[in-house]
Amino acid sequence: MKTITADQPEFICNISAPCFQMLTPEEMELVKASKTQVLFRKGDTLTKQGAFASYILFIVDGLSRQYIEGESGRTLNLRIIQPGEFIGLSHVFAAPVYNYSSMAITECRAFLIDKAAIANVSQQNGTFAFHIIKRYCLQNANLYHTLQQSAFKQMNGRMADTLLYIDTLKTTHPDIFQYFSRKDIADFTGITTESAVKLLKSFEKDGLIILNEKDIILTNRPMLEEISKRG
Amino acid sequence: MKTITADQPEFICNISAPCFQMLTPEEMELVKASKTQVLFRKGDTLTKQGAFASYILFIVDGLSRQYIEGESGRTLNLRIIQPGEFIGLSHVFAAPVYNYSSMAITECRAFLIDKAAIANVSQQNGTFAFHIIKRYCLQNANLYHTLQQSAFKQMNGRMADTLLYIDTLKTTHPDIFQYFSRKDIADFTGITTESAVKLLKSFEKDGLIILNEKDIILTNRPMLEEISKRG
DNA sequence: TGCAATCTCAATTTTTTTCTTGTTGTCGTC
DNA sequence: GACGACAACAAGAAAAAAATTGAGATTGCA
């Protein structure tokens, strides 16, 4: 029986992660030796909030969703993770446990790299470290944005923001909205499912969007941006 | 905001794992220092086949399902994991990646212990090591049984076995069958969903079981055992 | 070659999960 | 104490997923 996690030696060379281009052959070897490839099925948990983080994930293809879990089963969706992105960068240098969960929205091919290997290579190769840190900072900036959102804006502004955010993925994934239920959208916005349903209807009535089954078409982006800004 | 993974100092003392009674206070400290508690929601992945295994899980409450994933999305369910059991024992001393997945059937409270800590304590404390190994061997024996099953028996025998197995949990979980779809049962038996449906009907016609919605009542255990034996 | 033990596929029914809507309740602010 | 911004609850409708059934394939073995 062939295992799902069969090694593919040329795999690491083909991936579209600019930071790996920075590595010397020896460093590449180190990373290669500490990696494994995993196929996550739709719905699988990639990282679990509170669990030990011993590796980082590099997403090769497929989409996943990063979220934090609150008490009593509540969920706040933070971002959609696309191919070419890392999960768990913050755990390379600090934080022994994941402080968020992530789940495959579609089938996801990822490769896992032992965090010790990344830490080692970073110390040896400044350019690599620079790129890793840059990526990490970009992710963090988004986090602040989300926090800003949920702290200071109210429903309308947050929903506009959610829609604008998900819509940015439409270029690469025209069917992106198909992957999200009303509850998912509510969890991005930080409101109840019922409120999300009502709010979307009201946005449609105001001519901001068109609801077409699960798909959502933004018909008045400037106005949505305005709503997002005003809060 | 209170985090879900809050430490509960007295937690480790209350659990029903006989092997932890073997530890000296210092060893207990070592284990405590290397553990974290996680609440898995229904459907969450506890371990993912192919991912690095840096810790073992001790299930405090809730049920989960251990399975292996084959090519093209096929699944073979191996066992149901109950409170008081470990996941990942085989990875303490060898095998850096999980060779099976497991998923929460109900909400599961687990605690995670760094595998290095377990390895250390095992070396210091022979009695502890003995108990850990004993548990591991018991699990392994079951694995051989399952293998035996799928290699030499055919549909009827395997289904009888699946039913007898799941039924053993009825004492502690009277509603155990509610948690499983026909597909789940098929995946325990190693047949297609359609075959499982038909086979269950035929078992019912033969007076071996009663199908009551999702619940299954074994009405002729001796005969089922006979079928399981004959294969 | 033919049969038994399955799987595959497609169509239908049933069950479960989402979605939706209306109503009422809470909480902070003016 | 009224109002706005939501959450909570409940109930019905709609959509999605699971279960069921029947009719061929397929495969290995007698």
mmCIF file of C-alpha atoms in Angstrom, chain B residues 120-212:
data_model
loop_
_atom_site.group_PDB
_atom_site.id
_atom_site.type_symbol
_atom_site.label_atom_id
_atom_site.label_comp_id
_atom_site.label_asym_id
_atom_site.label_seq_id
_atom_site.Cartn_x
_atom_site.Cartn_y
_atom_site.Cartn_z
ATOM 1 C CA ASN B 120 12.625 11.195 30.091
ATOM 2 C CA VAL B 121 10.309 10.067 32.830
ATOM 3 C CA SER B 122 10.183 6.593 31.317
ATOM 4 C CA GLN B 123 13.941 6.298 31.559
ATOM 5 C CA GLN B 124 13.929 7.390 35.179
ATOM 6 C CA ASN B 125 10.969 5.393 36.345
ATOM 7 C CA GLY B 126 10.752 1.787 35.271
ATOM 8 C CA THR B 127 7.280 1.199 36.668
ATOM 9 C CA PHE B 128 5.920 4.122 34.715
ATOM 10 C CA ALA B 129 7.660 2.893 31.582
ATOM 11 C CA PHE B 130 6.268 -0.566 32.167
ATOM 12 C CA HIS B 131 2.713 0.747 32.291
ATOM 13 C CA ILE B 132 3.161 2.931 29.245
ATOM 14 C CA ILE B 133 4.581 0.039 27.263
ATOM 15 C CA LYS B 134 1.863 -2.284 28.435
ATOM 16 C CA ARG B 135 -0.790 0.083 27.189
ATOM 17 C CA TYR B 136 1.002 0.449 23.928
ATOM 18 C CA CYS B 137 1.143 -3.294 23.454
ATOM 19 C CA LEU B 138 -2.547 -3.677 24.167
ATOM 20 C CA GLN B 139 -3.321 -1.148 21.475
ATOM 21 C CA ASN B 140 -1.031 -2.914 19.100
ATOM 22 C CA ALA B 141 -2.682 -6.252 19.703
ATOM 23 C CA ASN B 142 -5.939 -4.698 18.573
ATOM 24 C CA LEU B 143 -4.237 -3.503 15.458
ATOM 25 C CA TYR B 144 -3.222 -7.035 14.575
ATOM 26 C CA HIS B 145 -6.771 -8.137 15.128
ATOM 27 C CA THR B 146 -8.034 -5.500 12.713
ATOM 28 C CA LEU B 147 -5.436 -6.464 10.175
ATOM 29 C CA GLN B 148 -6.366 -10.114 10.527
ATOM 30 C CA GLN B 149 -9.943 -9.082 9.928
ATOM 31 C CA SER B 150 -9.453 -7.119 6.803
ATOM 32 C CA ALA B 151 -6.981 -9.542 5.317
ATOM 33 C CA PHE B 152 -8.786 -12.827 5.778
ATOM 34 C CA LYS B 153 -12.439 -12.267 6.450
ATOM 35 C CA GLN B 154 -15.159 -11.231 4.132
ATOM 36 C CA MET B 155 -17.973 -8.779 4.435
ATOM 37 C CA ASN B 156 -20.269 -10.696 6.770
ATOM 38 C CA GLY B 157 -17.566 -11.597 9.225
ATOM 39 C CA ARG B 158 -16.143 -8.125 9.293
ATOM 40 C CA MET B 159 -19.537 -6.514 9.761
ATOM 41 C CA ALA B 160 -20.335 -8.871 12.627
ATOM 42 C CA ASP B 161 -17.032 -7.890 14.161
ATOM 43 C CA THR B 162 -17.693 -4.181 13.717
ATOM 44 C CA LEU B 163 -21.094 -4.493 15.373
ATOM 45 C CA LEU B 164 -19.756 -6.538 18.264
ATOM 46 C CA TYR B 165 -16.966 -4.010 18.731
ATOM 47 C CA ILE B 166 -19.110 -0.907 18.730
ATOM 48 C CA ASP B 167 -21.629 -2.670 20.942
ATOM 49 C CA THR B 168 -19.032 -3.167 23.682
ATOM 50 C CA LEU B 169 -19.208 0.596 24.221
ATOM 51 C CA LYS B 170 -22.929 0.516 24.867
ATOM 52 C CA THR B 171 -22.431 -0.008 28.581
ATOM 53 C CA THR B 172 -20.585 3.283 28.978
ATOM 54 C CA HIS B 173 -22.267 5.076 26.053
ATOM 55 C CA PRO B 174 -25.794 3.755 25.486
ATOM 56 C CA ASP B 175 -26.201 6.112 22.551
ATOM 57 C CA ILE B 176 -22.954 5.075 20.861
ATOM 58 C CA PHE B 177 -24.572 4.149 17.539
ATOM 59 C CA GLN B 178 -26.070 7.627 17.243
ATOM 60 C CA TYR B 179 -22.584 8.951 16.597
ATOM 61 C CA PHE B 180 -22.023 6.821 13.537
ATOM 62 C CA SER B 181 -23.413 7.170 10.045
ATOM 63 C CA ARG B 182 -23.714 4.222 7.703
ATOM 64 C CA LYS B 183 -20.559 5.469 6.081
ATOM 65 C CA ASP B 184 -18.727 5.366 9.409
ATOM 66 C CA ILE B 185 -19.846 1.786 9.959
ATOM 67 C CA ALA B 186 -18.829 0.944 6.405
ATOM 68 C CA ASP B 187 -15.420 2.482 7.110
ATOM 69 C CA PHE B 188 -15.023 0.318 10.211
ATOM 70 C CA THR B 189 -15.912 -2.718 8.155
ATOM 71 C CA GLY B 190 -13.876 -1.787 5.118
ATOM 72 C CA ILE B 191 -16.733 -1.916 2.617
ATOM 73 C CA THR B 192 -18.732 0.669 0.689
ATOM 74 C CA THR B 193 -21.604 2.543 2.281
ATOM 75 C CA GLU B 194 -24.082 0.838 -0.026
ATOM 76 C CA SER B 195 -22.812 -2.596 0.899
ATOM 77 C CA ALA B 196 -23.060 -1.691 4.573
ATOM 78 C CA VAL B 197 -26.679 -0.621 4.181
ATOM 79 C CA LYS B 198 -27.598 -3.810 2.383
ATOM 80 C CA LEU B 199 -25.675 -6.015 4.772
ATOM 81 C CA LEU B 200 -27.285 -4.464 7.829
ATOM 82 C CA LYS B 201 -30.716 -5.015 6.277
ATOM 83 C CA SER B 202 -29.873 -8.619 5.620
ATOM 84 C CA PHE B 203 -28.613 -9.072 9.199
ATOM 85 C CA GLU B 204 -31.911 -7.657 10.395
ATOM 86 C CA LYS B 205 -33.874 -10.018 8.153
ATOM 87 C CA ASP B 206 -31.909 -12.905 9.634
ATOM 88 C CA GLY B 207 -32.891 -11.811 13.134
ATOM 89 C CA LEU B 208 -29.354 -10.974 14.195
ATOM 90 C CA ILE B 209 -29.958 -7.317 14.885
ATOM 91 C CA ILE B 210 -32.717 -4.734 15.075
ATOM 92 C CA LEU B 211 -32.272 -1.462 13.214
ATOM 93 C CA ASN B 212 -33.990 1.357 15.041
#
